[in-house]
Amino acid sequence: MHLLFATSIVPDGALASGYEIANAAIIEALRRAGARVTVIGFSWPGKPAADPENTIVLGAIDVRTESASALQKLAWVGKAMRMGLTFASIKLRVVSAADVHAAIEHAGPFDGYVLNSVQFAGAFESVLGDRPSIFVAHNAEHRSAEENAAAAGSVLQRWLFRREARLLEVMEKRLCRAARFVFTLAEEDRGALGVASDDRSAVLPLVTRAAAPANKGPRRIDCDAALIGTWTWQPNRIGLDWFLTKVLPHLRPDFRIRIAGNMPSGVTSTHPGIQFVGRVPDAQAFVRGGAVVPLISTAGSGVQLKTIETFELGLPSVATSRSLRGIGYRPQNCVVTDDPVAFASALEAAAADVRDVDGSAFHRRQVRALDAAVRLGLEKLGVVRQGVAA
């Protein structure tokens, strides 16, 4: 069975974001189930597809809002208003629907779509309805947009996010209704999207790597706490602001915190132990250098890939309850609290008594559950017969 995996950005092998890590896990699970998968979408400028023989690249684009010029942002907003599309989807309309249709036809015979998240599917919905589909909802996007609106710093931003939320809710309902089956990455998103029935949807437990991480022995601890993320993404920014303003004041002055990743302008802290280090060459080595990993999500939906990676590596962590969405298992060295004072206290306690655990059991559990969910989805799509993908 040949499936066309329609996504905004095709895999380039770098796995630089949670979105890319999730895509890699899902594509590999589809292939383990016996499906042939061809990916269609756009590439980052200067980053070719990792698997060109099984990838259709529609062009190279940079969809990051934070790196766009003011003129580009205005152009996106104006075009979104004219076409009645979301801000996220309009960025992909650098080619026409006819161009996408021609590329799909060039892919040769295939049996169904896997519509990966709402951005690409929303941009080219008119040409993606001619075959059965599975819709993969990485988040309940309209809920995230509502939270972004509530946290927005200006009237214009608030209005734009509210518009995005209204359009996304309608679009997500339409995509879910048209799909034979829906995958979400967190249990609560099934209800938020109106597909809570087991006949309509399943949660995909994810992993961040194909094989369980090897035990590398004792770690070299370089700091008390290590955080890494794409902080320019609004839900991550909300969690970072919570950590910096609510938790940090309760940490002792000599508690050493390193924060890596893209940082929006204007983010500062007066805590003497904090260090913003920007991009790092090896994300895993960076988090392994922290005695404890703070998992600080307070907004958004879907699953937190940083949480999954922390559990796979067996690292001590202190997590908000939102950081555990989409994850059914919590290791013994993870403390959960949403109270900033208790969060700070737990970080200090974990850093003072570092207790790593074996994360391979968590990884194996996730892979088994992921494969079972994918197989169920393919059965609902009608591509699995007599236990073998057709």
PDB file of C-alpha atoms in Angstrom, residues 65-309:
ATOM      1  CA  THR A  65       7.780  34.310  11.552  1.00  0.00           C
ATOM      2  CA  GLU A  66      10.581  35.492  13.842  1.00  0.00           C
ATOM      3  CA  SER A  67      13.136  35.661  11.031  1.00  0.00           C
ATOM      4  CA  ALA A  68      10.800  37.296   8.485  1.00  0.00           C
ATOM      5  CA  SER A  69      11.004  40.992   7.650  1.00  0.00           C
ATOM      6  CA  ALA A  70       8.206  43.355   8.633  1.00  0.00           C
ATOM      7  CA  LEU A  71       7.272  43.613   4.950  1.00  0.00           C
ATOM      8  CA  GLN A  72       7.032  39.819   4.631  1.00  0.00           C
ATOM      9  CA  LYS A  73       4.844  39.584   7.738  1.00  0.00           C
ATOM     10  CA  LEU A  74       2.502  42.231   6.364  1.00  0.00           C
ATOM     11  CA  ALA A  75       2.354  40.396   3.042  1.00  0.00           C
ATOM     12  CA  TRP A  76       1.421  37.146   4.808  1.00  0.00           C
ATOM     13  CA  VAL A  77      -1.300  38.865   6.841  1.00  0.00           C
ATOM     14  CA  GLY A  78      -2.748  40.610   3.778  1.00  0.00           C
ATOM     15  CA  LYS A  79      -2.781  37.423   1.703  1.00  0.00           C
ATOM     16  CA  ALA A  80      -4.338  35.435   4.564  1.00  0.00           C
ATOM     17  CA  MET A  81      -7.106  38.018   4.873  1.00  0.00           C
ATOM     18  CA  ARG A  82      -7.806  38.012   1.126  1.00  0.00           C
ATOM     19  CA  MET A  83      -7.893  34.220   0.820  1.00  0.00           C
ATOM     20  CA  GLY A  84      -9.608  33.436   4.127  1.00  0.00           C
ATOM     21  CA  LEU A  85      -6.771  31.157   5.225  1.00  0.00           C
ATOM     22  CA  THR A  86      -4.816  30.920   8.442  1.00  0.00           C
ATOM     23  CA  PHE A  87      -1.506  32.728   8.850  1.00  0.00           C
ATOM     24  CA  ALA A  88       0.269  29.354   9.096  1.00  0.00           C
ATOM     25  CA  SER A  89      -1.278  27.959   5.899  1.00  0.00           C
ATOM     26  CA  ILE A  90      -0.831  31.089   3.799  1.00  0.00           C
ATOM     27  CA  LYS A  91       2.957  30.838   4.146  1.00  0.00           C
ATOM     28  CA  LEU A  92       2.790  27.656   2.061  1.00  0.00           C
ATOM     29  CA  ARG A  93       0.850  29.211  -0.807  1.00  0.00           C
ATOM     30  CA  VAL A  94       4.009  29.990  -2.758  1.00  0.00           C
ATOM     31  CA  VAL A  95       2.803  27.419  -5.276  1.00  0.00           C
ATOM     32  CA  SER A  96      -0.720  26.991  -6.604  1.00  0.00           C
ATOM     33  CA  ALA A  97      -3.168  24.209  -5.870  1.00  0.00           C
ATOM     34  CA  ALA A  98      -2.753  23.169  -9.514  1.00  0.00           C
ATOM     35  CA  ASP A  99       1.008  22.809  -8.968  1.00  0.00           C
ATOM     36  CA  VAL A 100       0.408  20.566  -5.953  1.00  0.00           C
ATOM     37  CA  HIS A 101      -2.131  18.501  -7.898  1.00  0.00           C
ATOM     38  CA  ALA A 102       0.385  18.003 -10.717  1.00  0.00           C
ATOM     39  CA  ALA A 103       3.065  16.923  -8.228  1.00  0.00           C
ATOM     40  CA  ILE A 104       0.655  14.438  -6.660  1.00  0.00           C
ATOM     41  CA  GLU A 105      -0.172  12.958 -10.040  1.00  0.00           C
ATOM     42  CA  HIS A 106       3.547  12.691 -10.779  1.00  0.00           C
ATOM     43  CA  ALA A 107       3.939  10.550  -7.633  1.00  0.00           C
ATOM     44  CA  GLY A 108       2.285   7.678  -9.451  1.00  0.00           C
ATOM     45  CA  PRO A 109      -0.464   5.408  -8.147  1.00  0.00           C
ATOM     46  CA  PHE A 110      -1.110   5.664  -4.426  1.00  0.00           C
ATOM     47  CA  ASP A 111      -3.932   4.642  -2.138  1.00  0.00           C
ATOM     48  CA  GLY A 112      -4.403   7.313   0.476  1.00  0.00           C
ATOM     49  CA  TYR A 113      -3.129  10.442   2.199  1.00  0.00           C
ATOM     50  CA  VAL A 114      -1.632  10.948   5.604  1.00  0.00           C
ATOM     51  CA  LEU A 115      -2.399  14.620   6.207  1.00  0.00           C
ATOM     52  CA  ASN A 116       0.293  15.650   8.642  1.00  0.00           C
ATOM     53  CA  SER A 117      -0.966  18.551  10.745  1.00  0.00           C
ATOM     54  CA  VAL A 118      -3.280  21.317   9.662  1.00  0.00           C
ATOM     55  CA  GLN A 119      -0.892  23.720   7.912  1.00  0.00           C
ATOM     56  CA  PHE A 120      -0.351  21.913   4.584  1.00  0.00           C
ATOM     57  CA  ALA A 121      -3.789  20.302   4.586  1.00  0.00           C
ATOM     58  CA  GLY A 122      -5.387  23.706   5.157  1.00  0.00           C
ATOM     59  CA  ALA A 123      -3.336  25.386   2.447  1.00  0.00           C
ATOM     60  CA  PHE A 124      -4.197  22.813  -0.243  1.00  0.00           C
ATOM     61  CA  GLU A 125      -7.398  21.246   1.029  1.00  0.00           C
ATOM     62  CA  SER A 126      -9.076  21.444  -2.382  1.00  0.00           C
ATOM     63  CA  VAL A 127      -6.672  18.900  -3.939  1.00  0.00           C
ATOM     64  CA  LEU A 128      -6.380  16.481  -1.017  1.00  0.00           C
ATOM     65  CA  GLY A 129      -9.889  15.057  -0.948  1.00  0.00           C
ATOM     66  CA  ASP A 130      -9.796  12.599  -3.842  1.00  0.00           C
ATOM     67  CA  ARG A 131      -8.532   9.623  -1.806  1.00  0.00           C
ATOM     68  CA  PRO A 132      -9.065   8.224   1.696  1.00  0.00           C
ATOM     69  CA  SER A 133      -7.072  10.005   4.381  1.00  0.00           C
ATOM     70  CA  ILE A 134      -5.715   9.815   7.904  1.00  0.00           C
ATOM     71  CA  PHE A 135      -5.383  13.169   9.655  1.00  0.00           C
ATOM     72  CA  VAL A 136      -2.478  13.558  12.103  1.00  0.00           C
ATOM     73  CA  ALA A 137      -3.257  16.339  14.602  1.00  0.00           C
ATOM     74  CA  HIS A 138       0.010  17.262  16.275  1.00  0.00           C
ATOM     75  CA  ASN A 139      -1.954  19.679  18.450  1.00  0.00           C
ATOM     76  CA  ALA A 140      -5.479  20.930  18.882  1.00  0.00           C
ATOM     77  CA  GLU A 141      -4.274  23.997  17.016  1.00  0.00           C
ATOM     78  CA  HIS A 142      -7.311  26.159  17.713  1.00  0.00           C
ATOM     79  CA  ARG A 143      -6.823  25.681  21.471  1.00  0.00           C
ATOM     80  CA  SER A 144      -3.175  26.738  21.178  1.00  0.00           C
ATOM     81  CA  ALA A 145      -4.198  29.825  19.200  1.00  0.00           C
ATOM     82  CA  GLU A 146      -6.723  30.744  21.894  1.00  0.00           C
ATOM     83  CA  GLU A 147      -4.013  30.488  24.550  1.00  0.00           C
ATOM     84  CA  ASN A 148      -1.660  32.537  22.392  1.00  0.00           C
ATOM     85  CA  ALA A 149      -4.331  35.229  22.107  1.00  0.00           C
ATOM     86  CA  ALA A 150      -4.754  35.338  25.883  1.00  0.00           C
ATOM     87  CA  ALA A 151      -0.998  35.772  26.333  1.00  0.00           C
ATOM     88  CA  ALA A 152      -0.507  38.265  23.467  1.00  0.00           C
ATOM     89  CA  GLY A 153       1.222  41.525  24.294  1.00  0.00           C
ATOM     90  CA  SER A 154      -0.663  43.800  21.888  1.00  0.00           C
ATOM     91  CA  VAL A 155      -4.181  44.359  20.618  1.00  0.00           C
ATOM     92  CA  LEU A 156      -3.124  43.483  17.062  1.00  0.00           C
ATOM     93  CA  GLN A 157      -1.472  40.208  18.101  1.00  0.00           C
ATOM     94  CA  ARG A 158      -4.522  39.306  20.169  1.00  0.00           C
ATOM     95  CA  TRP A 159      -6.839  39.951  17.218  1.00  0.00           C
ATOM     96  CA  LEU A 160      -4.650  37.928  14.835  1.00  0.00           C
ATOM     97  CA  PHE A 161      -4.483  34.943  17.194  1.00  0.00           C
ATOM     98  CA  ARG A 162      -8.248  35.053  17.764  1.00  0.00           C
ATOM     99  CA  ARG A 163      -8.822  35.081  14.010  1.00  0.00           C
ATOM    100  CA  GLU A 164      -6.407  32.144  13.682  1.00  0.00           C
ATOM    101  CA  ALA A 165      -8.291  30.253  16.401  1.00  0.00           C
ATOM    102  CA  ARG A 166     -11.679  30.720  14.689  1.00  0.00           C
ATOM    103  CA  LEU A 167     -10.403  29.549  11.310  1.00  0.00           C
ATOM    104  CA  LEU A 168      -8.444  26.658  12.778  1.00  0.00           C
ATOM    105  CA  GLU A 169     -11.422  25.309  14.713  1.00  0.00           C
ATOM    106  CA  VAL A 170     -13.546  25.176  11.551  1.00  0.00           C
ATOM    107  CA  MET A 171     -10.709  23.686   9.509  1.00  0.00           C
ATOM    108  CA  GLU A 172      -9.805  21.039  12.088  1.00  0.00           C
ATOM    109  CA  LYS A 173     -13.417  19.918  12.350  1.00  0.00           C
ATOM    110  CA  ARG A 174     -13.640  19.643   8.565  1.00  0.00           C
ATOM    111  CA  LEU A 175     -10.401  17.644   8.270  1.00  0.00           C
ATOM    112  CA  CYS A 176     -11.423  15.301  11.083  1.00  0.00           C
ATOM    113  CA  ARG A 177     -14.847  14.771   9.549  1.00  0.00           C
ATOM    114  CA  ALA A 178     -13.366  13.936   6.144  1.00  0.00           C
ATOM    115  CA  ALA A 179     -10.677  11.580   7.478  1.00  0.00           C
ATOM    116  CA  ARG A 180     -11.226   7.838   7.835  1.00  0.00           C
ATOM    117  CA  PHE A 181      -9.225   8.018  11.087  1.00  0.00           C
ATOM    118  CA  VAL A 182      -7.478  10.659  13.218  1.00  0.00           C
ATOM    119  CA  PHE A 183      -4.194  10.381  15.097  1.00  0.00           C
ATOM    120  CA  THR A 184      -3.517  12.761  17.975  1.00  0.00           C
ATOM    121  CA  LEU A 185      -0.409  13.003  20.119  1.00  0.00           C
ATOM    122  CA  ALA A 186      -2.256  13.563  23.408  1.00  0.00           C
ATOM    123  CA  GLU A 187      -5.410  12.015  24.853  1.00  0.00           C
ATOM    124  CA  GLU A 188      -7.088  15.342  25.656  1.00  0.00           C
ATOM    125  CA  ASP A 189      -6.781  16.456  22.008  1.00  0.00           C
ATOM    126  CA  ARG A 190      -9.174  13.703  20.931  1.00  0.00           C
ATOM    127  CA  GLY A 191     -11.981  15.376  22.876  1.00  0.00           C
ATOM    128  CA  ALA A 192     -10.924  18.874  21.812  1.00  0.00           C
ATOM    129  CA  LEU A 193     -11.192  17.797  18.160  1.00  0.00           C
ATOM    130  CA  GLY A 194     -14.480  15.954  18.627  1.00  0.00           C
ATOM    131  CA  VAL A 195     -13.091  12.489  17.791  1.00  0.00           C
ATOM    132  CA  ALA A 196     -12.877  10.872  21.225  1.00  0.00           C
ATOM    133  CA  SER A 197     -14.439   7.584  20.019  1.00  0.00           C
ATOM    134  CA  ASP A 198     -12.013   4.688  19.552  1.00  0.00           C
ATOM    135  CA  ASP A 199     -13.601   4.121  16.137  1.00  0.00           C
ATOM    136  CA  ARG A 200     -12.523   7.608  15.069  1.00  0.00           C
ATOM    137  CA  SER A 201      -9.119   8.208  16.628  1.00  0.00           C
ATOM    138  CA  ALA A 202      -6.125   6.961  18.588  1.00  0.00           C
ATOM    139  CA  VAL A 203      -3.199   8.539  20.407  1.00  0.00           C
ATOM    140  CA  LEU A 204       0.273   8.002  18.957  1.00  0.00           C
ATOM    141  CA  PRO A 205       2.874   7.487  21.703  1.00  0.00           C
ATOM    142  CA  LEU A 206       6.122   8.846  20.259  1.00  0.00           C
ATOM    143  CA  VAL A 207       9.849   8.257  20.553  1.00  0.00           C
ATOM    144  CA  THR A 208      12.695  10.603  19.689  1.00  0.00           C
ATOM    145  CA  ARG A 209      15.028   7.972  18.214  1.00  0.00           C
ATOM    146  CA  ALA A 210      14.746   4.660  16.372  1.00  0.00           C
ATOM    147  CA  ALA A 211      16.614   2.644  19.031  1.00  0.00           C
ATOM    148  CA  ALA A 212      16.658   2.971  22.800  1.00  0.00           C
ATOM    149  CA  PRO A 213      19.559   5.179  23.955  1.00  0.00           C
ATOM    150  CA  ALA A 214      22.617   3.233  25.079  1.00  0.00           C
ATOM    151  CA  ASN A 215      23.740   3.527  28.666  1.00  0.00           C
ATOM    152  CA  LYS A 216      26.702   5.904  28.468  1.00  0.00           C
ATOM    153  CA  GLY A 217      27.710   5.493  32.088  1.00  0.00           C
ATOM    154  CA  PRO A 218      28.230   8.311  34.589  1.00  0.00           C
ATOM    155  CA  ARG A 219      27.480  11.796  33.298  1.00  0.00           C
ATOM    156  CA  ARG A 220      29.618  14.890  33.510  1.00  0.00           C
ATOM    157  CA  ILE A 221      27.446  17.509  35.225  1.00  0.00           C
ATOM    158  CA  ASP A 222      28.116  21.020  33.913  1.00  0.00           C
ATOM    159  CA  CYS A 223      25.196  22.861  35.498  1.00  0.00           C
ATOM    160  CA  ASP A 224      22.314  22.308  37.899  1.00  0.00           C
ATOM    161  CA  ALA A 225      19.503  22.587  35.324  1.00  0.00           C
ATOM    162  CA  ALA A 226      19.492  22.456  31.522  1.00  0.00           C
ATOM    163  CA  LEU A 227      16.601  23.571  29.286  1.00  0.00           C
ATOM    164  CA  ILE A 228      16.466  23.484  25.499  1.00  0.00           C
ATOM    165  CA  GLY A 229      13.690  24.418  23.111  1.00  0.00           C
ATOM    166  CA  THR A 230      12.416  26.575  20.282  1.00  0.00           C
ATOM    167  CA  TRP A 231      11.440  29.477  22.511  1.00  0.00           C
ATOM    168  CA  THR A 232      10.222  31.596  19.598  1.00  0.00           C
ATOM    169  CA  TRP A 233       7.237  29.231  19.300  1.00  0.00           C
ATOM    170  CA  GLN A 234       4.531  30.942  21.333  1.00  0.00           C
ATOM    171  CA  PRO A 235       3.406  28.012  23.556  1.00  0.00           C
ATOM    172  CA  ASN A 236       7.065  27.372  24.482  1.00  0.00           C
ATOM    173  CA  ARG A 237       7.565  31.091  25.120  1.00  0.00           C
ATOM    174  CA  ILE A 238       4.624  31.088  27.544  1.00  0.00           C
ATOM    175  CA  GLY A 239       6.229  28.263  29.535  1.00  0.00           C
ATOM    176  CA  LEU A 240       9.610  30.002  29.515  1.00  0.00           C
ATOM    177  CA  ASP A 241       8.062  33.228  30.791  1.00  0.00           C
ATOM    178  CA  TRP A 242       6.413  31.252  33.603  1.00  0.00           C
ATOM    179  CA  PHE A 243       9.754  29.698  34.554  1.00  0.00           C
ATOM    180  CA  LEU A 244      11.678  32.984  34.444  1.00  0.00           C
ATOM    181  CA  THR A 245       9.122  35.081  36.314  1.00  0.00           C
ATOM    182  CA  LYS A 246       7.530  32.583  38.707  1.00  0.00           C
ATOM    183  CA  VAL A 247      10.104  29.852  39.419  1.00  0.00           C
ATOM    184  CA  LEU A 248      13.478  31.569  39.100  1.00  0.00           C
ATOM    185  CA  PRO A 249      12.948  34.022  42.002  1.00  0.00           C
ATOM    186  CA  HIS A 250      12.641  31.030  44.352  1.00  0.00           C
ATOM    187  CA  LEU A 251      15.932  29.406  43.305  1.00  0.00           C
ATOM    188  CA  ARG A 252      19.028  30.194  45.330  1.00  0.00           C
ATOM    189  CA  PRO A 253      21.469  32.630  43.653  1.00  0.00           C
ATOM    190  CA  ASP A 254      24.159  30.005  43.049  1.00  0.00           C
ATOM    191  CA  PHE A 255      21.790  27.578  41.272  1.00  0.00           C
ATOM    192  CA  ARG A 256      23.239  27.279  37.744  1.00  0.00           C
ATOM    193  CA  ILE A 257      20.720  27.222  34.855  1.00  0.00           C
ATOM    194  CA  ARG A 258      21.635  26.982  31.178  1.00  0.00           C
ATOM    195  CA  ILE A 259      18.995  27.628  28.514  1.00  0.00           C
ATOM    196  CA  ALA A 260      19.711  26.672  24.885  1.00  0.00           C
ATOM    197  CA  GLY A 261      17.765  27.256  21.682  1.00  0.00           C
ATOM    198  CA  ASN A 262      16.333  30.097  19.600  1.00  0.00           C
ATOM    199  CA  MET A 263      15.481  32.933  21.974  1.00  0.00           C
ATOM    200  CA  PRO A 264      13.067  35.759  21.133  1.00  0.00           C
ATOM    201  CA  SER A 265      14.297  39.297  21.632  1.00  0.00           C
ATOM    202  CA  GLY A 266      13.671  40.893  24.989  1.00  0.00           C
ATOM    203  CA  VAL A 267      14.053  37.758  27.118  1.00  0.00           C
ATOM    204  CA  THR A 268      16.267  38.544  30.106  1.00  0.00           C
ATOM    205  CA  SER A 269      16.722  37.543  33.737  1.00  0.00           C
ATOM    206  CA  THR A 270      18.481  39.078  36.708  1.00  0.00           C
ATOM    207  CA  HIS A 271      19.145  35.700  38.345  1.00  0.00           C
ATOM    208  CA  PRO A 272      22.959  35.461  38.700  1.00  0.00           C
ATOM    209  CA  GLY A 273      23.063  31.747  37.882  1.00  0.00           C
ATOM    210  CA  ILE A 274      21.285  31.834  34.510  1.00  0.00           C
ATOM    211  CA  GLN A 275      23.050  31.621  31.158  1.00  0.00           C
ATOM    212  CA  PHE A 276      21.423  31.823  27.700  1.00  0.00           C
ATOM    213  CA  VAL A 277      23.674  29.824  25.368  1.00  0.00           C
ATOM    214  CA  GLY A 278      21.777  29.932  22.030  1.00  0.00           C
ATOM    215  CA  ARG A 279      22.113  27.036  19.613  1.00  0.00           C
ATOM    216  CA  VAL A 280      24.176  24.051  20.735  1.00  0.00           C
ATOM    217  CA  PRO A 281      25.828  21.478  18.447  1.00  0.00           C
ATOM    218  CA  ASP A 282      24.510  18.434  20.320  1.00  0.00           C
ATOM    219  CA  ALA A 283      21.140  18.783  22.062  1.00  0.00           C
ATOM    220  CA  GLN A 284      21.399  15.419  23.817  1.00  0.00           C
ATOM    221  CA  ALA A 285      24.872  16.163  25.174  1.00  0.00           C
ATOM    222  CA  PHE A 286      23.590  19.531  26.373  1.00  0.00           C
ATOM    223  CA  VAL A 287      20.682  18.144  28.412  1.00  0.00           C
ATOM    224  CA  ARG A 288      22.880  15.340  29.763  1.00  0.00           C
ATOM    225  CA  GLY A 289      25.124  18.059  31.173  1.00  0.00           C
ATOM    226  CA  GLY A 290      22.363  19.259  33.501  1.00  0.00           C
ATOM    227  CA  ALA A 291      21.829  17.606  36.859  1.00  0.00           C
ATOM    228  CA  VAL A 292      18.061  17.970  36.353  1.00  0.00           C
ATOM    229  CA  VAL A 293      15.828  18.876  33.417  1.00  0.00           C
ATOM    230  CA  PRO A 294      12.984  21.366  34.066  1.00  0.00           C
ATOM    231  CA  LEU A 295       9.944  20.495  31.920  1.00  0.00           C
ATOM    232  CA  ILE A 296       8.084  23.790  31.961  1.00  0.00           C
ATOM    233  CA  SER A 297       5.144  23.613  29.549  1.00  0.00           C
ATOM    234  CA  THR A 298       2.130  25.645  30.703  1.00  0.00           C
ATOM    235  CA  ALA A 299       0.339  26.104  27.362  1.00  0.00           C
ATOM    236  CA  GLY A 300      -0.314  24.377  24.064  1.00  0.00           C
ATOM    237  CA  SER A 301      -1.587  20.926  23.261  1.00  0.00           C
ATOM    238  CA  GLY A 302      -0.165  17.771  21.730  1.00  0.00           C
ATOM    239  CA  VAL A 303       2.832  16.010  23.235  1.00  0.00           C
ATOM    240  CA  GLN A 304       6.051  17.472  24.618  1.00  0.00           C
ATOM    241  CA  LEU A 305       8.951  15.785  22.804  1.00  0.00           C
ATOM    242  CA  LYS A 306      11.394  17.227  25.355  1.00  0.00           C
ATOM    243  CA  THR A 307       9.596  15.197  28.019  1.00  0.00           C
ATOM    244  CA  ILE A 308       9.827  12.003  25.973  1.00  0.00           C
ATOM    245  CA  GLU A 309      13.544  12.512  25.326  1.00  0.00           C
TER     246      GLU A 309
END
